[in-house]
Every structure is written in C-alpha cells, then in structure tokens.
Amino acid sequence: SSELTQDPAVSVALGQTVRITCQGDSLRNYYASWYQQKPGQAPVLVIYGKNNRPSGIPDRFSGSSSGNTASLTITGAQAEDEADYYCNSRDSSADHPRVFGGGTKLTVL
Amino acid sequence: EVQLVESGGGLVQPGGSLRLSCAASGFTFSSYEMNWVRQAPGKGLEWVSYISSSGSTIYYADSVKGRFTISRDNAKNSLYLLMNSLRAEDTGVYYCAREGSGGYCSGGRCTHYWYFDLWGRGTLVTVSS
C-alpha cells in the first residue's frame, strides 16, 4: 500500500514564506489535496488539483507538485495560519483509494 | 445551507456496535461520492471508508475491513457507518466528508485528483469498558 510522508512540525516567522511537503509514490500519478485543521475544528480544504483554492481561501495559499512530492506554500504567513496541515491523495492500491499524510504542525512565530 | 451533520456517536464497550449517521442538506446528495474519516485523540486524520454516489462501489481501510459497513440512502440524503466488534483503537472523532474529483490534462497526459470539499463537525466515538 501507499504512504504519504509529511514532516511532523514546521515553523515560520510572521509574514515569511513556508513550504510544507508531502512525499509518496502515488503523487507521481495523482495530485494531492491539502487540509487545514485548527484545534477542536473539522478539517478545511485549502488546495486541490494542480493548484486550486476553494472559495474563501486566501491567495497566500498555493500548491505545487514535482515527482513524488507535493507542496503547500504559504506566502506571507499570518498568525491565523497556525494549524495542522494534512495532505491527501489516492493510494496506489485499488482497494485503498484514499490516504492521508501524517500531518504537519505549523507554528507561526 | 450546504452542510453535513453527523450523529450517533457515544460510549460503547469493547466488542459492541454503533451506527453513525450523516445528514446532508443544501446540495444534491445523490450526485456525490462520500467518505468517512476518523481522528483518534491527539492523532492525525485516517481515511476509513468510501462509497460511490449510487452505492455500488465501496472501499474500506484495512483497519476496519470486515467490521464496519458503509451505506447510504439517497432518498433520505443520508450516509451511514455501522461499526461492529469495536475496539479501543476505534476511539475518536468520526467525520463524514463529501468528495469531489477532476483531472488536469497537458501534453496528452492527464493527472487526476480527488478532494474532500465539505466536512461535518464530527461525532465522538469512545470505546471503553
């Protein structure tokens, strides 16, 4: 089965740019989607497809992909961006069509 | 309002059963694939199960296969998860999530993608004696 690997924690200074990465074999064939989750709240979709943002998501959030790595970039991080971020994609196994990365805790300093 | 509302969680003993429901409103439920996703306390998100819009295609994570059953009633705009033989490790918040999909084609090659664009607030399941 496939796995998606994320760094457990990343920090960024207020107003600076941060990249959160997600690695996995399935990302060579499928785009990832990205979710933001704040404590006690349900996840929120922030990026999907090649680089699409749902309505209401600030344009400081962007996505990219290269080889087996998908990236979520926050350009000009704000205090309210402090949260857990999860990537998700299709598993290479036909019996397990969806898989999440382990999540990255983003701290805005 | 477009929303998903889960219900049915609670405290259950190991080996017991529970049925979760997810009520959809504000969109054409029958047109969407749906999933259950769970989150153990202090842990990350774990995909649990998928059901196609008609209910004809179903998948499960290995951790729940043979114990959980996903189903839907499009006439009632509802999604369900029947959980049997519950274990302590099944404890967590269970979310239902609406799925979207698409593809990006360039140079004769298409790359597909899936995403969960609408989530409920979740329902807490606690398996403990």
mmCIF file with all atom_site columns, C-alpha atoms in Angstrom, chain A residues 28-33 35 37 40-45 47-50 52 84 86 88-90 94-102, chain B residues 33 35 37 39 43-47 50 59-62 65 95 99 103-104 109-122:
data_model
loop_
_atom_site.group_PDB
_atom_site.id
_atom_site.type_symbol
_atom_site.label_atom_id
_atom_site.label_alt_id
_atom_site.label_comp_id
_atom_site.label_asym_id
_atom_site.label_entity_id
_atom_site.label_seq_id
_atom_site.pdbx_PDB_ins_code
_atom_site.Cartn_x
_atom_site.Cartn_y
_atom_site.Cartn_z
_atom_site.occupancy
_atom_site.B_iso_or_equiv
_atom_site.pdbx_formal_charge
_atom_site.auth_seq_id
_atom_site.auth_comp_id
_atom_site.auth_asym_id
_atom_site.auth_atom_id
_atom_site.pdbx_PDB_model_num
ATOM 1  C CA . ARG A 1 28  ? 3.803   10.694 -9.299  1.00 0.00 ? 28  ARG A CA 1
ATOM 2  C CA . ASN A 1 29  ? 0.385   9.882  -10.772 1.00 0.00 ? 29  ASN A CA 1
ATOM 3  C CA . TYR A 1 30  ? -2.162  11.896 -8.772  1.00 0.00 ? 30  TYR A CA 1
ATOM 4  C CA . TYR A 1 31  ? -2.382  15.399 -7.386  1.00 0.00 ? 31  TYR A CA 1
ATOM 5  C CA . ALA A 1 32  ? -2.661  15.885 -3.646  1.00 0.00 ? 32  ALA A CA 1
ATOM 6  C CA . SER A 1 33  ? -5.258  17.887 -1.785  1.00 0.00 ? 33  SER A CA 1
ATOM 7  C CA . TYR A 1 35  ? -6.415  20.426 4.532   1.00 0.00 ? 35  TYR A CA 1
ATOM 8  C CA . GLN A 1 37  ? -7.251  21.816 10.833  1.00 0.00 ? 37  GLN A CA 1
ATOM 9  C CA . GLY A 1 40  ? -11.332 21.374 18.037  1.00 0.00 ? 40  GLY A CA 1
ATOM 10 C CA . GLN A 1 41  ? -12.446 22.033 14.479  1.00 0.00 ? 41  GLN A CA 1
ATOM 11 C CA . ALA A 1 42  ? -13.129 19.933 11.400  1.00 0.00 ? 42  ALA A CA 1
ATOM 12 C CA . PRO A 1 43  ? -10.564 19.977 8.585   1.00 0.00 ? 43  PRO A CA 1
ATOM 13 C CA . VAL A 1 44  ? -10.950 22.592 5.859   1.00 0.00 ? 44  VAL A CA 1
ATOM 14 C CA . LEU A 1 45  ? -9.894  22.077 2.235   1.00 0.00 ? 45  LEU A CA 1
ATOM 15 C CA . ILE A 1 47  ? -5.760  23.370 -2.020  1.00 0.00 ? 47  ILE A CA 1
ATOM 16 C CA . TYR A 1 48  ? -6.808  20.726 -4.547  1.00 0.00 ? 48  TYR A CA 1
ATOM 17 C CA . GLY A 1 49  ? -5.804  19.618 -8.018  1.00 0.00 ? 49  GLY A CA 1
ATOM 18 C CA . LYS A 1 50  ? -2.910  21.275 -9.824  1.00 0.00 ? 50  LYS A CA 1
ATOM 19 C CA . ASN A 1 52  ? -6.906  25.265 -6.998  1.00 0.00 ? 52  ASN A CA 1
ATOM 20 C CA . ASP A 1 84  ? -2.188  21.242 11.464  1.00 0.00 ? 84  ASP A CA 1
ATOM 21 C CA . TYR A 1 86  ? -2.687  17.270 6.066   1.00 0.00 ? 86  TYR A CA 1
ATOM 22 C CA . ASN A 1 88  ? -4.380  13.506 0.892   1.00 0.00 ? 88  ASN A CA 1
ATOM 23 C CA . SER A 1 89  ? -4.237  11.600 -2.343  1.00 0.00 ? 89  SER A CA 1
ATOM 24 C CA . ARG A 1 90  ? -5.217  8.414  -3.980  1.00 0.00 ? 90  ARG A CA 1
ATOM 25 C CA . ALA A 1 94  ? -7.128  -0.227 -5.892  1.00 0.00 ? 94  ALA A CA 1
ATOM 26 C CA . ASP A 1 95  ? -8.535  -1.393 -2.543  1.00 0.00 ? 95  ASP A CA 1
ATOM 27 C CA . HIS A 1 96  ? -7.467  1.698  -0.667  1.00 0.00 ? 96  HIS A CA 1
ATOM 28 C CA . PRO A 1 97  ? -8.440  4.647  -2.796  1.00 0.00 ? 97  PRO A CA 1
ATOM 29 C CA . ARG A 1 98  ? -7.715  7.371  -0.273  1.00 0.00 ? 98  ARG A CA 1
ATOM 30 C CA . VAL A 1 99  ? -4.818  8.023  2.092   1.00 0.00 ? 99  VAL A CA 1
ATOM 31 C CA . PHE A 1 100 ? -3.758  10.902 4.356   1.00 0.00 ? 100 PHE A CA 1
ATOM 32 C CA . GLY A 1 101 ? -0.308  12.052 5.293   1.00 0.00 ? 101 GLY A CA 1
ATOM 33 C CA . GLY A 1 102 ? 0.605   12.059 8.969   1.00 0.00 ? 102 GLY A CA 1
ATOM 34 C CA . GLU B 2 33  ? -19.302 10.209 -3.551  1.00 0.00 ? 33  GLU B CA 1
ATOM 35 C CA . ASN B 2 35  ? -16.355 9.115  2.772   1.00 0.00 ? 35  ASN B CA 1
ATOM 36 C CA . VAL B 2 37  ? -12.690 9.876  8.041   1.00 0.00 ? 37  VAL B CA 1
ATOM 37 C CA . GLN B 2 39  ? -9.264  11.047 14.083  1.00 0.00 ? 39  GLN B CA 1
ATOM 38 C CA . LYS B 2 43  ? -3.578  11.898 16.286  1.00 0.00 ? 43  LYS B CA 1
ATOM 39 C CA . GLY B 2 44  ? -3.858  12.586 12.582  1.00 0.00 ? 44  GLY B CA 1
ATOM 40 C CA . LEU B 2 45  ? -6.640  12.004 10.091  1.00 0.00 ? 45  LEU B CA 1
ATOM 41 C CA . GLU B 2 46  ? -7.321  8.438  8.962   1.00 0.00 ? 46  GLU B CA 1
ATOM 42 C CA . TRP B 2 47  ? -9.467  7.591  5.957   1.00 0.00 ? 47  TRP B CA 1
ATOM 43 C CA . TYR B 2 50  ? -15.683 5.328  0.669   1.00 0.00 ? 50  TYR B CA 1
ATOM 44 C CA . TYR B 2 59  ? -13.907 0.550  -0.093  1.00 0.00 ? 59  TYR B CA 1
ATOM 45 C CA . TYR B 2 60  ? -12.589 0.197  3.455   1.00 0.00 ? 60  TYR B CA 1
ATOM 46 C CA . ALA B 2 61  ? -9.323  0.791  5.235   1.00 0.00 ? 61  ALA B CA 1
ATOM 47 C CA . ASP B 2 62  ? -7.629  -2.419 6.328   1.00 0.00 ? 62  ASP B CA 1
ATOM 48 C CA . LYS B 2 65  ? -12.474 -4.123 6.915   1.00 0.00 ? 65  LYS B CA 1
ATOM 49 C CA . TYR B 2 95  ? -16.265 12.836 10.179  1.00 0.00 ? 95  TYR B CA 1
ATOM 50 C CA . GLU B 2 99  ? -15.833 14.104 -2.279  1.00 0.00 ? 99  GLU B CA 1
ATOM 51 C CA . GLY B 2 103 ? -8.436  15.959 -13.950 1.00 0.00 ? 103 GLY B CA 1
ATOM 52 C CA . TYR B 2 104 ? -5.793  18.184 -15.468 1.00 0.00 ? 104 TYR B CA 1
ATOM 53 C CA . ARG B 2 109 ? -1.217  13.226 -20.261 1.00 0.00 ? 109 ARG B CA 1
ATOM 54 C CA . CYS B 2 110 ? -3.972  13.586 -17.704 1.00 0.00 ? 110 CYS B CA 1
ATOM 55 C CA . THR B 2 111 ? -3.442  13.744 -13.963 1.00 0.00 ? 111 THR B CA 1
ATOM 56 C CA . HIS B 2 112 ? -6.468  13.081 -11.798 1.00 0.00 ? 112 HIS B CA 1
ATOM 57 C CA . TYR B 2 113 ? -7.269  14.318 -8.335  1.00 0.00 ? 113 TYR B CA 1
ATOM 58 C CA . TRP B 2 114 ? -9.779  13.824 -5.559  1.00 0.00 ? 114 TRP B CA 1
ATOM 59 C CA . TYR B 2 115 ? -10.620 16.059 -2.635  1.00 0.00 ? 115 TYR B CA 1
ATOM 60 C CA . PHE B 2 116 ? -12.937 16.357 0.345   1.00 0.00 ? 116 PHE B CA 1
ATOM 61 C CA . ASP B 2 117 ? -14.613 19.732 -0.030  1.00 0.00 ? 117 ASP B CA 1
ATOM 62 C CA . LEU B 2 118 ? -17.295 19.551 2.651   1.00 0.00 ? 118 LEU B CA 1
ATOM 63 C CA . TRP B 2 119 ? -16.911 18.121 6.142   1.00 0.00 ? 119 TRP B CA 1
ATOM 64 C CA . GLY B 2 120 ? -19.259 17.688 9.054   1.00 0.00 ? 120 GLY B CA 1
ATOM 65 C CA . ARG B 2 121 ? -18.302 18.716 12.586  1.00 0.00 ? 121 ARG B CA 1
ATOM 66 C CA . GLY B 2 122 ? -17.812 15.099 13.574  1.00 0.00 ? 122 GLY B CA 1
#
